[in-house]
PDB file of C-alpha atoms and ligand atoms in Angstrom:
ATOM      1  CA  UNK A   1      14.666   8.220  16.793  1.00  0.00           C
ATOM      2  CA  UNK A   2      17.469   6.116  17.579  1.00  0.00           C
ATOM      3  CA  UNK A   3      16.589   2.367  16.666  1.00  0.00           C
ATOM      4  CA  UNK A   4      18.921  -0.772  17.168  1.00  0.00           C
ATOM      5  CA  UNK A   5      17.365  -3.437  15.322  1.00  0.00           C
ATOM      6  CA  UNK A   6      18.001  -7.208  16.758  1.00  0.00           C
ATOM      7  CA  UNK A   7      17.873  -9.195  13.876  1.00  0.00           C
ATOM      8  CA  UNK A   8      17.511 -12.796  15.261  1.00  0.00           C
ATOM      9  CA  UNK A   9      17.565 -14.904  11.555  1.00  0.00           C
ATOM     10  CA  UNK A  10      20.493 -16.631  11.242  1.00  0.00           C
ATOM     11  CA  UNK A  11      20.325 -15.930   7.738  1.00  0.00           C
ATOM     12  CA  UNK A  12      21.211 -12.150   8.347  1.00  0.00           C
ATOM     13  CA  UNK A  13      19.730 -10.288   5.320  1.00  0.00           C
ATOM     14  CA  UNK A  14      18.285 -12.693   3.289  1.00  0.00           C
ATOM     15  CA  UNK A  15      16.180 -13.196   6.337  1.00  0.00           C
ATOM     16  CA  UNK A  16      12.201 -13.430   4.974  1.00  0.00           C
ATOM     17  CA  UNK A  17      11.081 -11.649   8.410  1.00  0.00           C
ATOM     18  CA  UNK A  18      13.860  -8.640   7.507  1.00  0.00           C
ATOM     19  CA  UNK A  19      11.706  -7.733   4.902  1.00  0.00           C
ATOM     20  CA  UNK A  20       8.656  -6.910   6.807  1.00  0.00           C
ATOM     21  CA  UNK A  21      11.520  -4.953   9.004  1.00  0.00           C
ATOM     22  CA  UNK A  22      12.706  -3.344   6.169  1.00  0.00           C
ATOM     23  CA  UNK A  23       9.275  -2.253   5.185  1.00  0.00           C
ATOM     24  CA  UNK A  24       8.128  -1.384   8.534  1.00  0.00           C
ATOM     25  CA  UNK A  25      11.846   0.852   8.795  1.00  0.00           C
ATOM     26  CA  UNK A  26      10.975   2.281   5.184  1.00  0.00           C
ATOM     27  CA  UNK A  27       7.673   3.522   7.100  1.00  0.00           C
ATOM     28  CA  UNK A  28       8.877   5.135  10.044  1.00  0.00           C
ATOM     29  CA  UNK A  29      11.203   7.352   7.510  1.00  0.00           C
ATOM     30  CA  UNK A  30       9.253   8.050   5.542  1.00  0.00           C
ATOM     31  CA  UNK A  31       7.426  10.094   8.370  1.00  0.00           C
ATOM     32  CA  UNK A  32      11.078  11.342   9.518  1.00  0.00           C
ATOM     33  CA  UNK A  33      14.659  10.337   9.479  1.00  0.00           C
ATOM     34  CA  UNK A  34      15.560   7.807  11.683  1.00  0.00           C
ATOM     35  CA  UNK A  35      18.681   6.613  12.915  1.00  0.00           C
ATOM     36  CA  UNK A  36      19.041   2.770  12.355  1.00  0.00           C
ATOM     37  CA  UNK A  37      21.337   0.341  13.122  1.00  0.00           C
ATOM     38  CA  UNK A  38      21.308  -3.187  12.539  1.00  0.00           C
ATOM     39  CA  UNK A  39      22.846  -6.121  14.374  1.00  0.00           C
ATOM     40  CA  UNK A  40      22.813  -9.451  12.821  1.00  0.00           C
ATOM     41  CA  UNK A  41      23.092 -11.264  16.333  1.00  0.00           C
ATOM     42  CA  UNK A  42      24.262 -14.162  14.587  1.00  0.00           C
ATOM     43  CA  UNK A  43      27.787 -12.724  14.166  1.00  0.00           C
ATOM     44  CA  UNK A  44      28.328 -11.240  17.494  1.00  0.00           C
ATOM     45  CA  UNK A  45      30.284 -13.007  20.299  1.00  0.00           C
ATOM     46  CA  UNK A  46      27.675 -14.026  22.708  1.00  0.00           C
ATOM     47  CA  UNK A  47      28.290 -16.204  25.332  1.00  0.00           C
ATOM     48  CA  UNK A  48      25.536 -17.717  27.196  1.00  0.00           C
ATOM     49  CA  UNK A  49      24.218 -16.548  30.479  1.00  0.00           C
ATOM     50  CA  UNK A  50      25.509 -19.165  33.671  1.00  0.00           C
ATOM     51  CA  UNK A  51      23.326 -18.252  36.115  1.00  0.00           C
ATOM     52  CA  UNK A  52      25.942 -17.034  38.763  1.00  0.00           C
ATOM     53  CA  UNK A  53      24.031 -14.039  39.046  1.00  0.00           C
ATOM     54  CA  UNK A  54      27.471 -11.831  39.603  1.00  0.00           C
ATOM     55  CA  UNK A  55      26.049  -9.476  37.907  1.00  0.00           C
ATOM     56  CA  UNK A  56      22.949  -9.155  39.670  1.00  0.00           C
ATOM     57  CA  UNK A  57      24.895  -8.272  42.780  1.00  0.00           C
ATOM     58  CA  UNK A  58      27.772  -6.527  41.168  1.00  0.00           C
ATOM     59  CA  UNK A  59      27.147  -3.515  39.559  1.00  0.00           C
ATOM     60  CA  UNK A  60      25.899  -5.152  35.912  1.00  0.00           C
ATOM     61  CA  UNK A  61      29.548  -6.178  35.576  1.00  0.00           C
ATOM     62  CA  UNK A  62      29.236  -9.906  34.224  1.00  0.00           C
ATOM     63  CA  UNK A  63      32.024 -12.640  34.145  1.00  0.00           C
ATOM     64  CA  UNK A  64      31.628 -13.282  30.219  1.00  0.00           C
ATOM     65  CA  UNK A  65      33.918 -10.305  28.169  1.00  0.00           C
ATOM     66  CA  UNK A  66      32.286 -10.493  24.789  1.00  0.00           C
ATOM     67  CA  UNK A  67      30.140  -8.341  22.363  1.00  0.00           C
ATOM     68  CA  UNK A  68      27.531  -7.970  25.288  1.00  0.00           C
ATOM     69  CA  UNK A  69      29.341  -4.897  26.866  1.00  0.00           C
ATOM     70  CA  UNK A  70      29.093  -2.690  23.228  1.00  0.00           C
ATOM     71  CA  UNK A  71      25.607  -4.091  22.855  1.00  0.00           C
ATOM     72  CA  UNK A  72      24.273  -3.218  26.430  1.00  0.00           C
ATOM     73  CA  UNK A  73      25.518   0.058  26.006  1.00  0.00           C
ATOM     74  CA  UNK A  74      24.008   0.426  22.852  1.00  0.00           C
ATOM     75  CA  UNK A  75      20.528  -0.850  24.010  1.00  0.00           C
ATOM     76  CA  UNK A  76      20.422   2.002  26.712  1.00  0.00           C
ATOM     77  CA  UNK A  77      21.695   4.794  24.271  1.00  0.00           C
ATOM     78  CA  UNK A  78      18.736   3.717  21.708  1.00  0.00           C
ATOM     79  CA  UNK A  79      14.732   4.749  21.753  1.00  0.00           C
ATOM     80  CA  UNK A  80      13.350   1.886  19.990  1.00  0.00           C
ATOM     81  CA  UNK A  81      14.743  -1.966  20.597  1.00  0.00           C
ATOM     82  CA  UNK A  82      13.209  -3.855  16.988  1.00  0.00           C
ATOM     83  CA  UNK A  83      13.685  -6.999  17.359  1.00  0.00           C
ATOM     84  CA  UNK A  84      13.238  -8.987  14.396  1.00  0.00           C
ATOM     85  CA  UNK A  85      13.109 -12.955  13.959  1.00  0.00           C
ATOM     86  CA  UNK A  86      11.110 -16.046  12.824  1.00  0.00           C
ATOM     87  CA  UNK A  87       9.542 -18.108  15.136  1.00  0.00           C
ATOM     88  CA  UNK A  88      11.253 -21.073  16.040  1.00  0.00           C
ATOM     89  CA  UNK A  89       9.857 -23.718  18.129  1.00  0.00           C
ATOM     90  CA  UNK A  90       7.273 -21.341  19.164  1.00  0.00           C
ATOM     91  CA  UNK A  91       9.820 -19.003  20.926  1.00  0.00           C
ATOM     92  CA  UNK A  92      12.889 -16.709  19.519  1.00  0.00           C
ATOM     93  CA  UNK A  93      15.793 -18.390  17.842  1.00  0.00           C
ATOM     94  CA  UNK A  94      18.702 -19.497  19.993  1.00  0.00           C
ATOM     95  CA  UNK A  95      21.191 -16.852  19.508  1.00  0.00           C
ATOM     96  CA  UNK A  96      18.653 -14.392  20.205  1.00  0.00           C
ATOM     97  CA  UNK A  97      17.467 -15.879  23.751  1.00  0.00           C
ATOM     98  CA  UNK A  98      21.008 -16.160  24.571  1.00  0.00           C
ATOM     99  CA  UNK A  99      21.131 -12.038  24.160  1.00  0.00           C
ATOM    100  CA  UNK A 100      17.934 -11.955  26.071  1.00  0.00           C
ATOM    101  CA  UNK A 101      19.604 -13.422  28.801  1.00  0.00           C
ATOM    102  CA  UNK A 102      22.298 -11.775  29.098  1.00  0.00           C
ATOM    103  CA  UNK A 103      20.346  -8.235  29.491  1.00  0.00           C
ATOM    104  CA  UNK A 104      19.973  -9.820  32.984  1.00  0.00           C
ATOM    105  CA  UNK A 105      22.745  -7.295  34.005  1.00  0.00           C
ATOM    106  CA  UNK A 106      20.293  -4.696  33.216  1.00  0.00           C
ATOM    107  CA  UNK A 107      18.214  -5.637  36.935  1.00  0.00           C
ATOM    108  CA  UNK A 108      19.172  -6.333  40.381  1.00  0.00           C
ATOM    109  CA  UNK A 109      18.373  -9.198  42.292  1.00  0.00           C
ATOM    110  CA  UNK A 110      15.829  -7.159  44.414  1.00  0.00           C
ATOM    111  CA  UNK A 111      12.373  -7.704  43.194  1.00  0.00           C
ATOM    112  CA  UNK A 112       8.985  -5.337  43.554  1.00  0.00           C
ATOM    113  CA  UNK A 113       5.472  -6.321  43.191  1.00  0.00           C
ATOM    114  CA  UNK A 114       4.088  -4.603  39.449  1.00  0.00           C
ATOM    115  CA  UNK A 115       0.663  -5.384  38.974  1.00  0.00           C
ATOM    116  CA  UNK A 116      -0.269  -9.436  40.020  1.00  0.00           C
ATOM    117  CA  UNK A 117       3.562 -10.290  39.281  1.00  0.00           C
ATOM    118  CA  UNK A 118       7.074  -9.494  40.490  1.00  0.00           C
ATOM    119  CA  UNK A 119       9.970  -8.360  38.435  1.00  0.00           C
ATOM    120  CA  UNK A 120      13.252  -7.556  39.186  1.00  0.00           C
ATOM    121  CA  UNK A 121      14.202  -3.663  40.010  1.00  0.00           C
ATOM    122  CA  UNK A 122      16.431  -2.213  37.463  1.00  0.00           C
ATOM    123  CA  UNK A 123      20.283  -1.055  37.923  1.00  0.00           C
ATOM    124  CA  UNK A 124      20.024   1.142  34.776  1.00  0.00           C
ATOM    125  CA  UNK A 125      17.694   3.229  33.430  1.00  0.00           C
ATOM    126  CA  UNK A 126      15.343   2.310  30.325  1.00  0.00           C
ATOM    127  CA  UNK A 127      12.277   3.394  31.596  1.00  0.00           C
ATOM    128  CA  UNK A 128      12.667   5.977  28.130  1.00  0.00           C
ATOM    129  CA  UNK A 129      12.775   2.752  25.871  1.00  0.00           C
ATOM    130  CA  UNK A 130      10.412   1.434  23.326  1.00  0.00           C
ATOM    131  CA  UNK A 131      10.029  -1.935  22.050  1.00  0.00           C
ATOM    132  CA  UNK A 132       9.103  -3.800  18.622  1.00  0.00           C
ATOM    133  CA  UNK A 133       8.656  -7.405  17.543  1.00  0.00           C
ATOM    134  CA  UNK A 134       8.705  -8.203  13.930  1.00  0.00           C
ATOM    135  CA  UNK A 135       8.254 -11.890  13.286  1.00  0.00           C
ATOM    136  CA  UNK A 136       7.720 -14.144  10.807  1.00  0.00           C
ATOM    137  CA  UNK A 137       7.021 -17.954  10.934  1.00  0.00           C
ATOM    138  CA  UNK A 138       6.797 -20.962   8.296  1.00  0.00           C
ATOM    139  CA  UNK A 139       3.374 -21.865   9.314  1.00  0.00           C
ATOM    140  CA  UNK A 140       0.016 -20.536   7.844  1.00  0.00           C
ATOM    141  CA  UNK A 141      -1.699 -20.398  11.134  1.00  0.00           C
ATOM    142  CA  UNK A 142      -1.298 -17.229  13.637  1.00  0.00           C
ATOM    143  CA  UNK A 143      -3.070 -19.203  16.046  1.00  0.00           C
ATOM    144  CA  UNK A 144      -1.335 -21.833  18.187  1.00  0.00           C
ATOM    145  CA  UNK A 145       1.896 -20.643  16.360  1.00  0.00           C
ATOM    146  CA  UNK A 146       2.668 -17.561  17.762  1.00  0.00           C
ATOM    147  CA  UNK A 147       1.498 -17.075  21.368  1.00  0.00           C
ATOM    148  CA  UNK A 148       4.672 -18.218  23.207  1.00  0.00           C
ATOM    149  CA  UNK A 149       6.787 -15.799  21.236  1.00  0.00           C
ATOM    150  CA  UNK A 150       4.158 -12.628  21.915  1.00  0.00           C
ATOM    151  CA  UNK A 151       3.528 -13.896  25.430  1.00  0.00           C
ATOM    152  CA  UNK A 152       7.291 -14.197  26.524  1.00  0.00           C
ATOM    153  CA  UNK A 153       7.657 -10.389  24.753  1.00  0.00           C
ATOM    154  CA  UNK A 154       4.666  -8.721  26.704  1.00  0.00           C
ATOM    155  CA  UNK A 155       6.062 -10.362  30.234  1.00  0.00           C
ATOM    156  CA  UNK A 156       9.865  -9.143  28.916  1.00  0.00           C
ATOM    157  CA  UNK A 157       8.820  -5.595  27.527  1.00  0.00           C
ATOM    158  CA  UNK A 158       5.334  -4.618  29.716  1.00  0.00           C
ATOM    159  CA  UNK A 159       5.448  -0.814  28.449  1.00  0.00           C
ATOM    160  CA  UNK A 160       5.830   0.557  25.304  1.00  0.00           C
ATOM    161  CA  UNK A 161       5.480  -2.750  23.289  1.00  0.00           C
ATOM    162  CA  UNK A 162       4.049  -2.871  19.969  1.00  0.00           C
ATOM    163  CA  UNK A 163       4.019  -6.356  17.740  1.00  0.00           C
ATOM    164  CA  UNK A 164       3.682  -7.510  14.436  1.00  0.00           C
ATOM    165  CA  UNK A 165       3.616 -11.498  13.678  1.00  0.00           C
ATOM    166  CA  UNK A 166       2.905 -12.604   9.785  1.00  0.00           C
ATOM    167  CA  UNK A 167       2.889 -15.963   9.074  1.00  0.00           C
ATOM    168  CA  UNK A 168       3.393 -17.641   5.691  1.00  0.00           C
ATOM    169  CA  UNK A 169       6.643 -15.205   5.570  1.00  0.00           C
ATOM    170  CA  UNK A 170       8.873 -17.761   3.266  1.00  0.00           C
ATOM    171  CA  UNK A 171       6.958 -16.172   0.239  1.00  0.00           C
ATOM    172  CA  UNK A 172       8.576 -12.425   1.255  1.00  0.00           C
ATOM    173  CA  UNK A 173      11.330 -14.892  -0.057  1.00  0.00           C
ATOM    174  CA  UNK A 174       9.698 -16.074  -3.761  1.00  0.00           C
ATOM    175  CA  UNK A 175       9.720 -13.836  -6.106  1.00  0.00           C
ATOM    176  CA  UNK A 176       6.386 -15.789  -7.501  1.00  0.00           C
ATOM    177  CA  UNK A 177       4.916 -14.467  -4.321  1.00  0.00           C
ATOM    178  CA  UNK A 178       5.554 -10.878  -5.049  1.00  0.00           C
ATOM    179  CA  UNK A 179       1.553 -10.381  -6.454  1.00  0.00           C
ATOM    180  CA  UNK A 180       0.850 -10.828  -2.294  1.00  0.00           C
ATOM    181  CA  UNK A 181       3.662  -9.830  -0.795  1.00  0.00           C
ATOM    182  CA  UNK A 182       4.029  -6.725  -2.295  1.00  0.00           C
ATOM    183  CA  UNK A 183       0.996  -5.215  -1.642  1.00  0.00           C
ATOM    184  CA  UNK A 184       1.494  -6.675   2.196  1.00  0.00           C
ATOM    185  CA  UNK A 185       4.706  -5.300   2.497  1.00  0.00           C
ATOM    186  CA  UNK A 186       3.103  -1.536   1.619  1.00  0.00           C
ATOM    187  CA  UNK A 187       0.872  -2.220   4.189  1.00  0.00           C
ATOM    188  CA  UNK A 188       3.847  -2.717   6.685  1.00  0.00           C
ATOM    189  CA  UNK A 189       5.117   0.944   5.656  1.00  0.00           C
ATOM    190  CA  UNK A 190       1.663   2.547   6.596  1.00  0.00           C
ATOM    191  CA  UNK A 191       2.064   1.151   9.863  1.00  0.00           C
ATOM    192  CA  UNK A 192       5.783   2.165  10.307  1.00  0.00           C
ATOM    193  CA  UNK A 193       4.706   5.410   9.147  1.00  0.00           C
ATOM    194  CA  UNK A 194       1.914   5.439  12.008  1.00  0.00           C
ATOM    195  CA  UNK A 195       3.878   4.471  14.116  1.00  0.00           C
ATOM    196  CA  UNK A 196       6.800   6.735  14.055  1.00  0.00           C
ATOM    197  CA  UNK A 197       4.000   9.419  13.839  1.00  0.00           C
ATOM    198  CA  UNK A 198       2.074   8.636  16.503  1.00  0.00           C
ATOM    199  CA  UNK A 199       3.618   5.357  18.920  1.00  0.00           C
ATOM    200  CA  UNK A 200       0.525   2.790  17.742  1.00  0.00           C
ATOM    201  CA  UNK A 201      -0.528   1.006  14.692  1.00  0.00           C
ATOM    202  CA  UNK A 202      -4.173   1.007  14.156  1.00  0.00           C
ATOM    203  CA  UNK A 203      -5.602  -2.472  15.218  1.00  0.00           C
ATOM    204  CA  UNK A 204      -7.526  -2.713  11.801  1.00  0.00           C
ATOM    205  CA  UNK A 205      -4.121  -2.328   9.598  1.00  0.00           C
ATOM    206  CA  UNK A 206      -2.277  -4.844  12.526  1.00  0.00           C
ATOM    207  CA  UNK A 207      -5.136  -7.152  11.950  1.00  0.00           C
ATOM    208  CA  UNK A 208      -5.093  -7.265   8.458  1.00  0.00           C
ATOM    209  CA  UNK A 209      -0.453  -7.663   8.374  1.00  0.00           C
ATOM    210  CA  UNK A 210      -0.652 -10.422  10.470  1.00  0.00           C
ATOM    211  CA  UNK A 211      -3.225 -12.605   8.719  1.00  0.00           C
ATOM    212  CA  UNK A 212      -2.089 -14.901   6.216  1.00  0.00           C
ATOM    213  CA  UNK A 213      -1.532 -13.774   2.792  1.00  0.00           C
ATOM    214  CA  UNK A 214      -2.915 -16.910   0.976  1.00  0.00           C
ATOM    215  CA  UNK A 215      -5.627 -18.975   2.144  1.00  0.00           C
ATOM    216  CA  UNK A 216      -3.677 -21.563   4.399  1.00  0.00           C
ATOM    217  CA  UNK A 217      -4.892 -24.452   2.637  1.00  0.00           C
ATOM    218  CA  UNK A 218      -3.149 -23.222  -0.842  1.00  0.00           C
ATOM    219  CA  UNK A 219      -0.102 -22.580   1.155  1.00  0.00           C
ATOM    220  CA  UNK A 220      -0.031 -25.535   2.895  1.00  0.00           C
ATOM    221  CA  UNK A 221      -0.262 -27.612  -1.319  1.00  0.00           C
ATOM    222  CA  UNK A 222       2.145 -24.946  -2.465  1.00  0.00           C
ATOM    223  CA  UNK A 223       4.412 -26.067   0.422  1.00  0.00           C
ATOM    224  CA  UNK A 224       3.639 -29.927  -0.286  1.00  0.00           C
ATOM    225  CA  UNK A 225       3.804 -29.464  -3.580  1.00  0.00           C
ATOM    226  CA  UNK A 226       0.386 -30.365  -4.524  1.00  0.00           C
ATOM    227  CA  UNK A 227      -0.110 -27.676  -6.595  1.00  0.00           C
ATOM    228  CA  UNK A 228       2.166 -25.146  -8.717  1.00  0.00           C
ATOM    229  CA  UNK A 229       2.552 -21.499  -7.244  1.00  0.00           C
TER     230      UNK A 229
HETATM  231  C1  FMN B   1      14.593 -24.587  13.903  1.00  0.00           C
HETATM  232  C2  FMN B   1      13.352 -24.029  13.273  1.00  0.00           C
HETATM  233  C3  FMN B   1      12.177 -23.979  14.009  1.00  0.00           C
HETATM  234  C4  FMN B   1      11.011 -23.447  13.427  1.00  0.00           C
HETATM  235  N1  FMN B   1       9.849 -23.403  14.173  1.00  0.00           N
HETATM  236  C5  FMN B   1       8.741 -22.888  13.617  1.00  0.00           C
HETATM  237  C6  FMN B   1       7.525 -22.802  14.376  1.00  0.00           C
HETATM  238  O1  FMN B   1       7.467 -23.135  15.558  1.00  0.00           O
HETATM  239  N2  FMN B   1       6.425 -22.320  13.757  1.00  0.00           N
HETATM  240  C7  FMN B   1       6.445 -21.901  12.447  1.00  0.00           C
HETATM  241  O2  FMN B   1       5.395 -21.478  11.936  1.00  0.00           O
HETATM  242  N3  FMN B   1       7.587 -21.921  11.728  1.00  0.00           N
HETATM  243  C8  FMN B   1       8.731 -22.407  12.280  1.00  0.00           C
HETATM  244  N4  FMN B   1       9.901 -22.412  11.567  1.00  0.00           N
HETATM  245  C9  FMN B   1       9.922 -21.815  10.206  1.00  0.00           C
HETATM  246  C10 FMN B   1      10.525 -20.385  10.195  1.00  0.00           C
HETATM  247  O3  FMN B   1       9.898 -19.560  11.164  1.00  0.00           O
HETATM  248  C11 FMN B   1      10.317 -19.786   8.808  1.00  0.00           C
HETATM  249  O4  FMN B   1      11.061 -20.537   7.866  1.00  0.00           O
HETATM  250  C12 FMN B   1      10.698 -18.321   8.706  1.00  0.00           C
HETATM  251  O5  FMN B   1      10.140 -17.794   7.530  1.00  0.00           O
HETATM  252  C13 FMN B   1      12.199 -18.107   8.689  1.00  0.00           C
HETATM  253  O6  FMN B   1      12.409 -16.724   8.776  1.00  0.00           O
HETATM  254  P1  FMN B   1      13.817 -16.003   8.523  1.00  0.00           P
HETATM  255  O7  FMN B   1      14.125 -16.173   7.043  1.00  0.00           O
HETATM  256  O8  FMN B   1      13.564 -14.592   8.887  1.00  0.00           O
HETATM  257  O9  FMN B   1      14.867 -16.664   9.356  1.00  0.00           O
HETATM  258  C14 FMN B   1      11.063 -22.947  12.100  1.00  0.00           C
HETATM  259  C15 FMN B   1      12.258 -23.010  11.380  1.00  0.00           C
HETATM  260  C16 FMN B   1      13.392 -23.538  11.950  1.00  0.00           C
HETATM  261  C17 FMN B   1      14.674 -23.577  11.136  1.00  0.00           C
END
C-alpha cells in the first residue's frame, strides 16, 4: 500500500505522536511491505489558502506556486493519507490546516446533497483513498479534548476513516515512561497489523490505545510536579 504520512508536529521526528505512527507503520509491515513516505509539513512551502476560489472554477490550478502542486499529486497517487499530529487548541496544528485548505483544489464549487449535508463535487478522483488520524495531546482526558479534532476529520474524510487519539502522549517522550509506553506502543502494532490485514481495528484494542496510560490524576502531579515519576 502506498501511504503518505502528514506529519503535522512541528517538531518533525522527535514528535511524541510520531511514535504511535511509527508503531502503528511497524504494524501494517509487519503484515506486508508497505510503501511509506513521510512529510514533515513543517518544512514544506505552504502558503495559505485566500479564498479566491480560482481554483474551484479553474481546473484545480491555484494562484499560490509552492510545495502544494508535488503534494496534491502525491495525495492522489497514494492509498492511505496518515495524518499524524498533536492536538492543539482542540483542532490540528497550524501548518497542517493550512495544507487542509489548500486540498480545496481537489472539489469544484458545485455542491450535491450526501446524506443530511452538502459537500462539494470533486474535480479529481480519490474515491480509492483511505484515511488515518494518529494524534496525540498533552492532556490526560480523551473527553472534552479531542472531539473537535475527530469531528472536523469524520466531516473532512466521511469514507474510509479510521482514528486513533492517545492522550498523555509527552511520556512516548520520557524514557521513565517506557514501563507504559512500551507495552502501549505494542499495542499500536497489533492494530497496524489489523489494519493493513483487514481495513479496521477492533473497537476493544482502539478502546484500550486511546485511554490514558496513567491514571490522570498521577499524570496531572507528575506534570505539576507534585510527585516524582
Ligand atoms: C499551541 C499548543 C496547543 C496545545 N493544545 C492542546 C490541547 O488543546 N489539548 C491537549 O491535550 N494538549 C494540547 N497541547 C499539548 C500537545 O498536544 C502535546 O504536547 C503533544 O504531546 C505534542 O505532540 P508532538 O510532540 O507530536 O508535537 C498543545 C500544545 C501546544 C504547543
Amino acid at each position: 500500500m502506498k501511504i503518505l504520512v502528514l506529519n503535522g508536529s512541528p517538531k518533525r521526528e522527535k514528535s511524541d505522536t510520531m511514535h504511535i505512527t511509527r508503531a502503528f507503520l511497524e504494524g501494517m509491515n509487519e503484515a506486508s511491505p508497505q510503501d511509506v513516505h513521510i512529510v514533515n509539513i513543517i518544512d514544506k512551502h505552504i502558503e495559505f489558502c485566500t479564498g479566491c476560489f480560482s481554483c474551484k472554477r479553474n481546473g484545480g490550478e491555484c494562484i499560490h506556486h509552492d510545495d502544494m502542486k508535488v503534494l496534491l499529486s502525491e495525495v492522489l497517487e497514494s492509498d492511505l493519507l496518515l495524518f499524524s499530529y498533536p492536538l492543539y487548541a482542540y483542532g490540528m496544528p497550524a501548518p497542517l490546516k493550512a495544507f487542509i485548505d489548500r486540498t480545496m483544489s481537489l472539489s469544484s464549487m458545485a455542491m450535491k446533497k450526501q446524506g443530511d449535508r452538502y459537500v462539494h463535487v470533486g474535480q479529481a478522483d480519490f474515491s480509492h483513498l483511505r484515511y488515518m488520524m494518529i494524534c496525540g495531546c498533552g492532556f490526560p482526558n480523551s473527553k472534552q479534548n479531542f472531539e473537535p479534532a475527530i469531528m472536523q476529520f469524520k466531516l473532512m474524510f466521511p469514507n474510509n476513516y479510521n482514528i486513533i487519539t492517545v492522550p498523555e502522549s509527552p511520556m512516548f517522550n520520557a524514557s521513565e515512561a517506557a514501563e507504559v509506553t512500551a507495552p502501549r506502543l505494542e499495542l499500536v502494532r497489533q492494530a497496524g497489523k489489523q489494519y493493513a490485514g483487514k481495513g479496521k481495528i477492533d473497537d476493544s484494542l482502539l478502546a484500550e490505545i486511546c485511554s490514558p496510560m496513567i491514571p490522570e490524576e498521577v499524570y496531572a502531579a507528575i506534570c505539576n510536579g507534585e510527585i516524582m515519576p
